[in-house]
Tab-separated table of C-alpha atoms in Angstrom:
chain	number	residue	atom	x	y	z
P	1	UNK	CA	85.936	-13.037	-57.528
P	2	UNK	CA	83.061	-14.523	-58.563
P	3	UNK	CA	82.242	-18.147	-56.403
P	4	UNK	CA	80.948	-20.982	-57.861
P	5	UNK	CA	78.193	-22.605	-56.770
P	6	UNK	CA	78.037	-23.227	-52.674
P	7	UNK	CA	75.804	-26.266	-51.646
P	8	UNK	CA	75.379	-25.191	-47.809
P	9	UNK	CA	73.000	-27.602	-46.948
P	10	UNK	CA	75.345	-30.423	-48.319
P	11	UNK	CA	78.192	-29.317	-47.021
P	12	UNK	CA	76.361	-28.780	-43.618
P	13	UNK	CA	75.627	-32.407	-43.592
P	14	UNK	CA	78.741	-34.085	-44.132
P	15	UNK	CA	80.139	-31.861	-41.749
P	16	UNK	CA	78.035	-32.690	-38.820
P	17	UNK	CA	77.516	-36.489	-39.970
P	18	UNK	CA	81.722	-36.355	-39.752
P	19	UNK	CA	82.011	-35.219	-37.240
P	20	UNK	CA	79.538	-37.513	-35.267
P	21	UNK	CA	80.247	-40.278	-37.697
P	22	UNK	CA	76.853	-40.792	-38.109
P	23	UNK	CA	73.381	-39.670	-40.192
P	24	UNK	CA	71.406	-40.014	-37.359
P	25	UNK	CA	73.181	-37.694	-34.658
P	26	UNK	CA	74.362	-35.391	-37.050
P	27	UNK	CA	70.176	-34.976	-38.189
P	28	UNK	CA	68.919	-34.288	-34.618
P	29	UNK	CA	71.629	-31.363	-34.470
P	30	UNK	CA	70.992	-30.294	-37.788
P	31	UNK	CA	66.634	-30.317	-36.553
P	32	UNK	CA	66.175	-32.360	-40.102
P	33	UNK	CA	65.579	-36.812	-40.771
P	34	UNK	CA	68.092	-39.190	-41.041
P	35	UNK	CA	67.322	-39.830	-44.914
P	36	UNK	CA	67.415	-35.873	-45.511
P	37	UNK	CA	71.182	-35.726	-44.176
P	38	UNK	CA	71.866	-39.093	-46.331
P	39	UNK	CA	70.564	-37.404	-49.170
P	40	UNK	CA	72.462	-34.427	-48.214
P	41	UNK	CA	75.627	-36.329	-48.514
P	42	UNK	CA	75.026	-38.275	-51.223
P	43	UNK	CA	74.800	-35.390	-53.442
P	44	UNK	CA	77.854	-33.664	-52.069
P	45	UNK	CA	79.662	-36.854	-53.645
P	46	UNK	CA	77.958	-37.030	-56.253
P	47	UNK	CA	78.940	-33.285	-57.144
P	48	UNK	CA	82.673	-33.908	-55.971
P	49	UNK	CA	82.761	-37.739	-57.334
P	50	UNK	CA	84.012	-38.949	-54.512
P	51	UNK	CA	83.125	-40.889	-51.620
P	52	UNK	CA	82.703	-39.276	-48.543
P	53	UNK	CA	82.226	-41.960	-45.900
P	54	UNK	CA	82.206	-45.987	-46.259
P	55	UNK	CA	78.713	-46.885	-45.112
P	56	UNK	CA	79.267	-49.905	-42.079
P	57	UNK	CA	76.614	-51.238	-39.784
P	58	UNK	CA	76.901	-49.446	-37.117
P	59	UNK	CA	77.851	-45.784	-38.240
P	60	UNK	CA	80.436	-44.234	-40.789
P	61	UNK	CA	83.892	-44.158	-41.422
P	62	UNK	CA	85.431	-41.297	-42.912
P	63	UNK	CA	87.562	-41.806	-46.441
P	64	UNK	CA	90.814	-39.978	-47.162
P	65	UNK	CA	88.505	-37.490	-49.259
P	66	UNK	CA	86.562	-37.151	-46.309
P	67	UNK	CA	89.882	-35.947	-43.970
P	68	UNK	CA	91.244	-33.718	-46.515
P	69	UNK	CA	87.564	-31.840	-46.450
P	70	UNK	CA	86.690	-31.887	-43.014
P	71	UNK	CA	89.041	-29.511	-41.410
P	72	UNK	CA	88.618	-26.741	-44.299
P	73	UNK	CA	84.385	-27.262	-43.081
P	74	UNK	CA	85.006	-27.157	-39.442
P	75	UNK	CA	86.799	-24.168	-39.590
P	76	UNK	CA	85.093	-22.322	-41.892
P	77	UNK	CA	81.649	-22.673	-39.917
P	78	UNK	CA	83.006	-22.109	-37.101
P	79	UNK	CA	84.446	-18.690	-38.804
P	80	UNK	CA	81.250	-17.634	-39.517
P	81	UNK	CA	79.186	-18.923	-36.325
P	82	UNK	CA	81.975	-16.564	-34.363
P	83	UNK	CA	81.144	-13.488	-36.692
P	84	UNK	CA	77.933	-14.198	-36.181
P	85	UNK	CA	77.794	-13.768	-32.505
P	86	UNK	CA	79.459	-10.642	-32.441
P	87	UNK	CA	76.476	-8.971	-33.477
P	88	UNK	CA	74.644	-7.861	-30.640
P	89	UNK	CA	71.484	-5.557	-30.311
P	90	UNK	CA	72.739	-3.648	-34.183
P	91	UNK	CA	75.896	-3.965	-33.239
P	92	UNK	CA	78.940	-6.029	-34.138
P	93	UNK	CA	80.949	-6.782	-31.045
P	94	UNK	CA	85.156	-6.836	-31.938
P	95	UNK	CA	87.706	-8.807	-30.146
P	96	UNK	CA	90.446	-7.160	-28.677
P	97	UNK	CA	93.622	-9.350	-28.452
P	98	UNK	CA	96.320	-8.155	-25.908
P	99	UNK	CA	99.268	-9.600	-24.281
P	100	UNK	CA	100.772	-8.510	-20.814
P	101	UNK	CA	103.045	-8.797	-18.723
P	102	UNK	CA	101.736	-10.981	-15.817
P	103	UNK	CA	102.667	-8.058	-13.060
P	104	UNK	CA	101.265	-5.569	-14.743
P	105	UNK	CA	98.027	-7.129	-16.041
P	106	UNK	CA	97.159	-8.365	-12.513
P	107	UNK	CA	98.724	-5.653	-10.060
P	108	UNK	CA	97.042	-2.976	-12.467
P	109	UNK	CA	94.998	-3.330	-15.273
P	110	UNK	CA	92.508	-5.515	-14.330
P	111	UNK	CA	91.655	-3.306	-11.253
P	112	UNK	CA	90.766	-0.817	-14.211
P	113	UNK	CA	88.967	-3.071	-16.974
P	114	UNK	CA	85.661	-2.660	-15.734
P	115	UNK	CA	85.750	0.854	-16.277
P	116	UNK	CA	86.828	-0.245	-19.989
P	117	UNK	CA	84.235	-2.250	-20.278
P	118	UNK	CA	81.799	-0.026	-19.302
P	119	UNK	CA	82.969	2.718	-21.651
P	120	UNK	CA	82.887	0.163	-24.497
P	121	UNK	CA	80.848	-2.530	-24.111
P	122	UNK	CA	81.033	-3.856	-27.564
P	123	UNK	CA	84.401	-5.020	-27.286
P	124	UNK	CA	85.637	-8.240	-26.042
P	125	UNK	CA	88.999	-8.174	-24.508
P	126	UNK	CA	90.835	-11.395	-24.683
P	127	UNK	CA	94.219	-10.947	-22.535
P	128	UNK	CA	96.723	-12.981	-22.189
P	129	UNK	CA	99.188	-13.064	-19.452
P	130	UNK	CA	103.553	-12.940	-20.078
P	131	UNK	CA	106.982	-12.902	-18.605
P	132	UNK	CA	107.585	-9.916	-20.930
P	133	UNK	CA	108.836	-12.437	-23.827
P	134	UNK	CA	106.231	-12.283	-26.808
P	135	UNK	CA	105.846	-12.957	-30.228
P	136	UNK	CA	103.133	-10.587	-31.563
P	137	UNK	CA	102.796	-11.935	-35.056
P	138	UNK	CA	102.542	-15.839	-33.875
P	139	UNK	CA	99.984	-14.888	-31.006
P	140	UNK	CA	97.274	-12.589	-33.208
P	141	UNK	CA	98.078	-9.735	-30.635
P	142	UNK	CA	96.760	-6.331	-31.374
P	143	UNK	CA	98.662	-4.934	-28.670
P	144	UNK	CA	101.410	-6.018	-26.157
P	145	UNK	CA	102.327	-4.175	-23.043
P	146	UNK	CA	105.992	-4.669	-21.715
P	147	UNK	CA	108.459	-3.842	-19.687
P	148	UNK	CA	111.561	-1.889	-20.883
P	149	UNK	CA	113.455	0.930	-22.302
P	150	UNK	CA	111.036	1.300	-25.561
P	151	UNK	CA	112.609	-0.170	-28.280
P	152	UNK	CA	111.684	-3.327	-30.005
P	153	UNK	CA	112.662	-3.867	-34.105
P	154	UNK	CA	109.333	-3.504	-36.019
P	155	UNK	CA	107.522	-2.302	-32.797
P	156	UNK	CA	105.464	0.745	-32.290
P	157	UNK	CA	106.069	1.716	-28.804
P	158	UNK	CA	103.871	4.339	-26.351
P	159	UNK	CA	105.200	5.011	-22.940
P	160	UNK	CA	102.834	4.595	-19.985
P	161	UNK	CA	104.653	5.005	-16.946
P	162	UNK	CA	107.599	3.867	-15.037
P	163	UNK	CA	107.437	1.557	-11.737
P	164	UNK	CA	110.472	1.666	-9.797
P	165	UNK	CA	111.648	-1.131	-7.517
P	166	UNK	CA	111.653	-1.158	-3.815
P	167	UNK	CA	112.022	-3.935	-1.166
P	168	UNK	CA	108.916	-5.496	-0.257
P	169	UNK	CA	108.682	-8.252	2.318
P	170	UNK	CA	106.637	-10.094	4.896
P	171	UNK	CA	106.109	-7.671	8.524
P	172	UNK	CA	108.115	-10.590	10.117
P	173	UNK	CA	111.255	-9.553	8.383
P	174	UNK	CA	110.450	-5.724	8.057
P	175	UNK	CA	110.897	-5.495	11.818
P	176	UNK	CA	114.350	-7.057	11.733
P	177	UNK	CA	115.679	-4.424	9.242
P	178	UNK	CA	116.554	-1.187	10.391
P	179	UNK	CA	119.456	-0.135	8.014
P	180	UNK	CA	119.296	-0.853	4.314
P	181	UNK	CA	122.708	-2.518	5.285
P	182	UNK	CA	120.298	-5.269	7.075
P	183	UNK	CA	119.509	-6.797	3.847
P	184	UNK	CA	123.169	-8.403	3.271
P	185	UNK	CA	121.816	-10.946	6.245
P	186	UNK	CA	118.631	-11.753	4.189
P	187	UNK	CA	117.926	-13.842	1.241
P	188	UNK	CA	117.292	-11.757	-1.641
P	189	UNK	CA	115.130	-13.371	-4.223
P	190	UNK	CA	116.293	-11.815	-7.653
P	191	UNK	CA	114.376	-12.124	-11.444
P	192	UNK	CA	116.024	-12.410	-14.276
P	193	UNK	CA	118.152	-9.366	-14.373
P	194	UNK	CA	121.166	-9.782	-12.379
P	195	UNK	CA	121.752	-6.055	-12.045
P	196	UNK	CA	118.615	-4.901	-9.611
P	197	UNK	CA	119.791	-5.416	-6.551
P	198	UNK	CA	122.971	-3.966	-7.399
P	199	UNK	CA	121.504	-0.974	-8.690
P	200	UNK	CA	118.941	-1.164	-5.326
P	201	UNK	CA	121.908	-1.029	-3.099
P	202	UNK	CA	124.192	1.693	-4.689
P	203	UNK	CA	120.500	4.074	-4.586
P	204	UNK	CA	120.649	2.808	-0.928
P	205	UNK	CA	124.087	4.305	-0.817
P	206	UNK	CA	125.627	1.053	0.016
P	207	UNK	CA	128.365	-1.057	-2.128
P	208	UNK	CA	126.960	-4.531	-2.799
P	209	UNK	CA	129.506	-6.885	-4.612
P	210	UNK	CA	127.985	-8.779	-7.478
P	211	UNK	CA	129.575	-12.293	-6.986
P	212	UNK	CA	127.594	-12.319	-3.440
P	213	UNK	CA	124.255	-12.744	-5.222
P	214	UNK	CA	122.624	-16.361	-5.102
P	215	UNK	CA	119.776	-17.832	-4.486
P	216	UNK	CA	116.474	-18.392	-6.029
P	217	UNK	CA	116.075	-17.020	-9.582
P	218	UNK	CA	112.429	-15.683	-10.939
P	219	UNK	CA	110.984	-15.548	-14.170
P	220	UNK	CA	107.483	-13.195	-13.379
P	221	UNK	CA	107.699	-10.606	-10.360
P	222	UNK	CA	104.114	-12.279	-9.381
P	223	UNK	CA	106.049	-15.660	-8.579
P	224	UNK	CA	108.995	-13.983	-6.941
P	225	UNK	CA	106.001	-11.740	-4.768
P	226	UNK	CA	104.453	-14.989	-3.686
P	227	UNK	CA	107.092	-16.837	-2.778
P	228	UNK	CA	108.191	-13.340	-0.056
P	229	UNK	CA	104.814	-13.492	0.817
P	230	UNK	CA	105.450	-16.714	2.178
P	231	UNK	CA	108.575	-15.499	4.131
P	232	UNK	CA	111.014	-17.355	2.151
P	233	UNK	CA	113.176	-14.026	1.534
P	234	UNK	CA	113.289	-10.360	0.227
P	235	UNK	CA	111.878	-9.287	-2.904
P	236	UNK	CA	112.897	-6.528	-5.385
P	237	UNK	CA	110.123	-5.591	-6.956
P	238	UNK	CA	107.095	-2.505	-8.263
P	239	UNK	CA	105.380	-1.115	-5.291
P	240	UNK	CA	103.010	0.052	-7.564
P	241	UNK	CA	102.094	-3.252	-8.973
P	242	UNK	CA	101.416	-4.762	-5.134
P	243	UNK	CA	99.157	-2.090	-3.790
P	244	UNK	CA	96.558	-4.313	-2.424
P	245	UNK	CA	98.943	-6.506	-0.383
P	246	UNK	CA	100.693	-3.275	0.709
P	247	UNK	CA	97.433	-2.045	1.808
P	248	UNK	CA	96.117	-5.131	3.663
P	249	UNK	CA	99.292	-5.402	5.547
P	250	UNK	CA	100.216	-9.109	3.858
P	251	UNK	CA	103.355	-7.238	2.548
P	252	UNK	CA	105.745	-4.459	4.256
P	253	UNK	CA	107.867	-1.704	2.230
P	254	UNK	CA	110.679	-1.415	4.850
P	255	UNK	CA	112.707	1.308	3.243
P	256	UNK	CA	111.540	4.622	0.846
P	257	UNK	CA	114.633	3.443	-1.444
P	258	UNK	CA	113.565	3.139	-5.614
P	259	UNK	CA	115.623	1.886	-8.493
P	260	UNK	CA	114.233	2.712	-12.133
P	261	UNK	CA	115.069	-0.372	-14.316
P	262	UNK	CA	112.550	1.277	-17.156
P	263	UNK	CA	108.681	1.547	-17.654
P	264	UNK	CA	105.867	-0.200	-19.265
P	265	UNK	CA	105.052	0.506	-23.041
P	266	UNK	CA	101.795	-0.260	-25.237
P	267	UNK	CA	103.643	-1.705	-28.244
P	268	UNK	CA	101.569	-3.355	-31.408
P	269	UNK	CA	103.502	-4.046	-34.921
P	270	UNK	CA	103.290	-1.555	-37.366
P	271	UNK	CA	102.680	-3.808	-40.172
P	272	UNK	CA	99.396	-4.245	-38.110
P	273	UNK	CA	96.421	-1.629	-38.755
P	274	UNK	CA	95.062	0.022	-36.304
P	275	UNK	CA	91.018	-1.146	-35.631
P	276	UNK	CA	88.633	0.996	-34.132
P	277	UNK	CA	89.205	-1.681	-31.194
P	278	UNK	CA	92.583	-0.425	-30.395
P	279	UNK	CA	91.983	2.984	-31.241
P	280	UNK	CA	89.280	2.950	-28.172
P	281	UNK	CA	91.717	0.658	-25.979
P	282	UNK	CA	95.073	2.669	-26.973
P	283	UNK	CA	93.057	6.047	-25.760
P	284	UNK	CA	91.198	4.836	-22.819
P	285	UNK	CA	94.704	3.257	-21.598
P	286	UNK	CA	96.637	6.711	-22.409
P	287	UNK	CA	94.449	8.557	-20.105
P	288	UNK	CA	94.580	5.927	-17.394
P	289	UNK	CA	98.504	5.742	-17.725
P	290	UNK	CA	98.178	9.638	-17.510
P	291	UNK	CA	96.291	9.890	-14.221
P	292	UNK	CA	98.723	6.848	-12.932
P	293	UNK	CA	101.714	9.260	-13.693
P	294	UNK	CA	100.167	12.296	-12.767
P	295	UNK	CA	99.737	10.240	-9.337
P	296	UNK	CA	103.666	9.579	-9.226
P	297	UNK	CA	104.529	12.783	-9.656
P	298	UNK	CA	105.778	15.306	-6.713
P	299	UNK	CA	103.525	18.094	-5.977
P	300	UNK	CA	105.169	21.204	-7.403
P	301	UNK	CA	107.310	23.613	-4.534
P	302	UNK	CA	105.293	25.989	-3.314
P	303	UNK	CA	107.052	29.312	-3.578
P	304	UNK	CA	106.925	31.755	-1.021
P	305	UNK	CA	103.910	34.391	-0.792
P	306	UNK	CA	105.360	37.584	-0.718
P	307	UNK	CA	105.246	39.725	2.007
């Protein structure tokens, strides 16, 4: 395609003078005289015969020719002034857009994004943060990472690990429960699937009946962790995810008791192609996922040395 003519300078003018509504702010951030952007600008309509802004005594005011231009300006510079400062010492730095889940992205990748980072400092990671609903397409995401049994319709799915559920509470309560059984005198706080606890209780070897779960209802395992962090009642949720308060004693696993309600997936649409970007991040996270797992896993049985 071959472009017409581009006046730059012009177009630079009327952008900054609109958006300023005046010549003379718009020429100290453009470094140049008042009557140089008023020339500017008075060429651009001259070339588009139209007019631009309606000249009053004490600044501008933008026509309807004006608005329609504007926003087409605005975001084309500021297109090019972000491309622009992605290059960085002969390289061009890429962005990296990925969505979480909230529990996962805080309890354990961004313990590990330094490392990331480090390995590849040319690209910018942009995360955002989930309940484990996400539109991919509508956000820009390169890559989502959920929660779930793998499939999604137009998703390409790569299985990272699973995080079982356990009981986690404040020390307080901990001490009051010696049986599993204890729990039935406890408020359970619950997330959005109904069947956890249930499934919690019949690992636990006890019978729970469904109908006898109330109470408090949680969207993100991070809310539901606060609020039993704050003793109001019993959370069902990834040890895994809740290492540090485990470790600094905040937070109590009473019982050695897991339910499985899936694992967390790198997903990204495959109408999208793959960028070196998320080749580096989809690699880097594999092997990280890998050592996670390999963590998981049960030493083999040691067989017997023969005698």
């Amino acid at each position: 395609m071959v472009r017409p003519y581009l006046p730059l300078n012009a177009l630079r003018a009327f952008e900054a003078s609109a958006r300023h509504l005046s010549f003379t702010r718009a020429a100290i951030e453009l470094c140049v005289t008042q009557a140089a952007v008023s020339h500017q600008v008075k060429l651009l309509e001259s070339r588009l015969n139209v007019t631009l802004f309606k000249r009053l005594p004490r600044g501008l005011m933008i026509t309807a020719e004006g608005e329609a231009l504007l926003p087409v300006l605005r975001d084309s510079f500021d297109r090019m002034a972000d491309m622009l400062e992605r290059f960085e010492a002969g390289h061009i730095r890429e962005v990296l857009m990925i969505g979480a889940v909230g529990t996962f992205a805080v309890g354990w990748l961004l313990p590990r994004l330094a490392d990331f980072q480090a390995k590849y400092p040319f690209i910018d990671v942009r995360l955002s943060t989930n309940n484990n609903r996400v539109d991919m397409a509508a956000e820009g995401l390169d890559f989502a990472i959920r929660f779930g049994g793998g499939s999604w319709h137009n998703i390409e799915a790569t299985r990272l690990f699973e995080a079982p559920l356990s009981v986690l509470c404040i020390p307080e309560i901990a001490d009051r429960l010696k049986t599993p059984a204890d729990l039935l005198n406890e408020t359970l706080l619950r997330s959005y699937r109904a069947d956890e606890w249930v499934n919690w209780f019949e690992a636990a070897g006890i019978a729970y009946p469904a109908p006898l779960l109330k109470g408090i209802v949680f969207d993100s395992s991070l809310a539901m962790m606060e609020a039993a962090a704050q003793g109001i009642g019993v959370a069902l949720a990834p040890p895994l995810m809740f290492s540090r308060l485990l470790s600094n004693g905040t937070i109590r696993q009473p019982f050695d008791v897991h339910t499985s309600m899936g694992s967390y997936w790198l997903t990204r649409l495959k109408s999208r192609p793959v960028t070196p970007a998320m080749q580096a991040f989809s690699e880097w996270l594999a092997a990280a996922a890998a050592q996670q797992a390999a963590a998981l896993s049960p030493p083999p049985a040691q067989e017997a040395l023969a005698g």
